[in-house]
Every structure is written in structure tokens, then in C-alpha cells.
XYZ file of C-alpha atoms in Angstrom:
232
model
C 127.322 99.243 101.241
C 124.604 99.451 103.883
C 124.687 95.677 104.217
C 128.476 95.582 104.637
C 129.170 98.748 106.647
C 125.852 99.963 108.067
C 123.484 102.784 107.251
C 126.112 105.456 107.994
C 128.588 104.107 105.419
C 128.641 107.360 103.458
C 130.270 109.150 106.430
C 133.433 107.122 105.785
C 134.164 108.801 102.434
C 135.069 112.337 101.387
C 133.710 111.830 97.852
C 131.303 109.142 96.607
C 131.008 108.476 92.870
C 128.877 105.740 91.316
C 128.120 104.724 87.731
C 131.500 106.095 86.641
C 131.399 103.777 83.623
C 135.115 103.274 83.201
C 136.916 103.701 80.882
C 134.561 106.538 79.805
C 135.339 108.188 83.140
C 138.862 108.876 81.881
C 137.540 110.921 78.944
C 136.638 114.612 79.521
C 133.049 114.428 78.272
C 130.358 113.617 80.825
C 129.655 116.011 83.739
C 128.997 114.895 87.293
C 125.377 114.531 88.393
C 124.113 114.730 91.960
C 122.044 111.713 92.980
C 119.004 111.889 95.242
C 118.907 108.681 97.308
C 115.330 109.309 98.457
C 113.857 109.786 94.984
C 116.394 107.628 93.185
C 116.919 110.276 90.511
C 119.697 112.500 89.178
C 119.719 116.275 89.245
C 120.745 118.071 86.069
C 122.337 121.043 87.775
C 126.052 121.626 87.307
C 128.266 120.162 90.042
C 131.009 122.601 91.048
C 131.896 121.152 94.456
C 131.555 117.892 96.343
C 129.700 117.600 99.648
C 130.577 114.881 102.140
C 127.872 112.211 102.274
C 126.356 113.208 98.931
C 126.391 110.657 96.113
C 127.485 111.696 92.623
C 127.177 109.796 89.380
C 129.018 109.616 86.067
C 131.510 112.486 85.693
C 135.074 112.429 84.399
C 138.613 112.443 85.669
C 139.428 116.022 84.633
C 136.523 117.488 86.615
C 137.369 115.296 89.597
C 140.855 116.784 89.728
C 139.635 120.340 89.235
C 137.025 120.104 91.978
C 139.130 118.264 94.553
C 142.619 119.542 93.744
C 143.896 115.973 93.837
C 146.570 115.760 91.175
C 149.320 113.421 90.064
C 151.155 111.494 92.754
C 148.689 112.724 95.407
C 146.224 110.207 94.007
C 146.434 106.472 94.664
C 143.888 104.746 92.452
C 142.968 101.068 92.867
C 141.485 98.856 90.182
C 141.255 95.214 89.191
C 141.826 95.581 85.435
C 145.157 96.660 83.961
C 143.703 98.500 80.952
C 140.208 99.740 81.834
C 141.291 100.812 85.331
C 144.997 101.530 85.541
C 146.431 102.436 82.136
C 144.664 105.775 81.638
C 145.079 106.786 85.257
C 148.850 106.425 85.184
C 149.597 107.423 81.577
C 147.223 110.375 81.178
C 147.037 111.762 84.691
C 150.185 110.514 86.410
C 148.254 108.991 89.312
C 149.772 106.352 91.546
C 148.007 103.070 90.888
C 147.334 99.882 92.823
C 146.179 96.645 91.197
C 143.867 94.198 92.968
C 144.643 90.640 91.817
C 142.683 87.961 93.733
C 144.715 85.168 92.066
C 147.834 86.451 93.811
C 146.916 84.685 97.039
C 147.048 81.268 95.353
C 150.218 82.205 93.459
C 152.038 83.054 96.693
C 150.842 79.850 98.342
C 152.191 77.767 95.463
C 155.401 79.806 95.289
C 156.120 79.059 98.957
C 155.282 75.360 98.704
C 158.072 72.885 99.404
C 157.514 71.191 96.038
C 158.043 74.397 94.085
C 160.921 75.680 96.217
C 162.898 72.453 95.889
C 162.259 72.217 92.158
C 163.306 75.804 91.444
C 166.431 75.510 93.599
C 167.576 72.406 91.736
C 166.548 73.863 88.364
C 168.702 76.916 88.989
C 171.677 74.806 90.045
C 171.221 72.434 87.131
C 171.085 75.232 84.607
C 174.263 76.700 86.087
C 175.974 73.326 85.675
C 174.791 73.039 82.068
C 176.045 76.492 81.206
C 179.458 76.058 82.802
C 179.951 72.555 81.383
C 179.966 73.957 77.842
C 183.686 74.712 78.208
C 184.232 70.930 77.982
C 183.105 70.866 74.374
C 185.825 68.364 73.297
C 184.738 65.689 75.771
C 182.163 63.123 74.523
C 181.571 61.994 78.105
C 180.824 65.540 79.240
C 178.496 66.056 76.283
C 176.554 62.879 77.169
C 176.130 64.067 80.746
C 175.070 67.512 79.549
C 172.376 65.999 77.335
C 170.958 64.135 80.330
C 170.981 67.349 82.307
C 169.130 69.123 79.498
C 166.410 66.470 79.559
C 166.052 66.828 83.324
C 165.988 70.616 82.973
C 163.089 70.405 80.508
C 161.189 68.153 82.914
C 161.766 70.552 85.794
C 160.646 73.534 83.738
C 157.349 71.809 83.001
C 156.957 70.651 86.614
C 157.477 74.148 88.068
C 154.941 75.544 85.598
C 152.314 72.915 86.389
C 152.503 73.669 90.123
C 150.404 76.768 89.392
C 148.164 75.463 86.615
C 148.518 72.232 84.609
C 147.639 74.030 81.363
C 148.633 77.662 81.681
C 151.195 77.802 84.473
C 151.661 80.892 86.597
C 149.782 84.108 85.943
C 153.019 86.019 86.426
C 155.772 83.889 84.910
C 156.327 81.491 82.017
C 159.374 79.414 82.916
C 162.041 82.067 83.612
C 160.290 84.936 81.858
C 157.562 87.291 83.081
C 154.254 86.783 81.312
C 152.746 89.505 79.143
C 150.301 90.218 81.959
C 153.169 90.575 84.425
C 155.035 93.015 82.170
C 151.923 95.140 81.654
C 151.272 95.081 85.387
C 154.790 96.370 86.054
C 154.187 99.135 83.546
C 150.844 100.392 84.824
C 150.758 99.539 88.556
C 152.933 100.999 91.308
C 151.813 98.320 93.735
C 149.649 95.211 93.565
C 147.968 92.928 96.093
C 145.358 90.192 96.366
C 142.943 92.341 98.393
C 142.721 95.946 99.520
C 142.512 94.671 103.099
C 146.178 93.629 102.837
C 147.011 97.278 103.545
C 145.548 96.948 107.048
C 148.878 95.350 107.993
C 150.679 98.660 107.403
C 150.543 102.088 109.008
C 149.228 105.046 107.021
C 152.739 106.526 107.081
C 154.324 103.405 105.567
C 156.298 103.880 102.343
C 156.730 101.093 99.808
C 160.053 101.244 97.972
C 160.766 99.563 94.609
C 163.215 96.678 94.689
C 166.323 96.684 92.552
C 166.205 93.906 89.956
C 169.447 92.697 88.422
C 169.807 93.259 84.687
C 171.295 90.442 82.570
C 174.719 92.106 82.376
C 174.784 92.675 86.156
C 174.778 88.957 87.001
C 178.155 87.479 87.935
C 178.690 84.430 85.752
C 182.255 83.688 86.756
C 185.466 83.249 84.781
C 185.242 83.016 81.019
C 181.762 84.501 80.664
C 182.380 88.146 81.542
C 180.722 90.486 79.075
C 178.152 87.905 77.914
C 174.533 88.441 78.865
C 171.281 86.748 77.947
C 167.855 88.322 78.264
C 165.947 85.051 78.046
């Protein structure tokens, strides 16, 4: 911290906690210890309040809330691991959580690439054609065309996946479906970003609102398909 921010770095924080040892920090067992930077040792006296500039070690989430009065949605906790950082914070304590995902920067770059955009646009149109063409089930010519479209669709699905990684695809999506990681992230994180410094682009008073995602039955499929919905 001294190397990155200077010798007065501790003045920038209200509370400084090191050696928290997550996920043990989320269990109400270990007390906070005051750390002496000069001697490099811990004191064994009970910590009942936090002093600005003082370093504390170990501790637990319950005591942190009792001492500071920071509860529930007043807390915004950042971490880079869905389970060891975010799960307990949101499920047990009701904190707001932010996930740091460095891979997101590359994902966004690939998502905005011309290759991916063109492929996904055509894939979506092609799949729409395949679905609607099923009403022509008595036409051998239409069936032959549909089979060719299905082959091209499979090729496009593989191509859009390989844009991100030739073996594993995107971290967030497998073909049309969210990955397991993406679903867990949606469950345990209120917001996610590639770096904490991304927030420098927003004012402290900025509010992030969740976006409405269409459910399968809310998509307009057109005549003849009303009431039918597919989740995958």
C-alpha cells in the first residue's frame, strides 16, 4: 500500500482490516486484534471500537457490524470469488455485493467485435427462419432447406463460442444459455465489473438499476405460436 499510495495511505480508510482469512471472517468466532506496525505484533486486548489509521487483524463479520453499525444494504462489499467472498455476505448478512472479474474486459471486447456481432445477428435471424418454417411440414423442398439451415446454425453456434475461447467459449454464456458461473454471479452479486477503478466513471450519487430481462413467455413469436415458450 505504501508503494502504491504513499506512506499516508492509511488516512484514506475509516477501517483497515488485514488477515481476515475469508471465508472464516464470515463465521462469528475470531475476535479482532489490534496490530502494532512498529513492532509487527498483535495486541491481545479486546477491540470494542475502531480508530482511523489503526490496523486490525482477523475478526469476524458480526463484530464488524456491531462496532461500525454498518448493516444490510448500507454495506457494499467487493470480492473476486463468488463463494468465498460474496455468497456469505449476501445470504447471511444481506450486504450489497460487487464482483471483480478481470476476464470481463476481454469478454466485452470480443462481444463488440464485428465478427461476433455479425455472426450473432445472422444466427438469431436464421433460428427465427428455422422455427417459423416448421409450419411447412408437408413440403419436402422446405424440409430440405430447413436441414441446410440447421447445419449452418450448428456451425454458427460453434463459431460464436470460439470467438471467446476455442475450447471453453465465453465465461458467461454457452450458446444461448448462461453458464453456471453466470447464474451464480447473478444470484450472489448486485453488480460486477472488470476492475474497481471502473467506478471512477460514475459520481458517488449514481444509482445502478437492474435491467428487465424478458422471460420465455414474454417474447412475441408471432401468429400460431402464442402460448408456447421454451426455456432453452
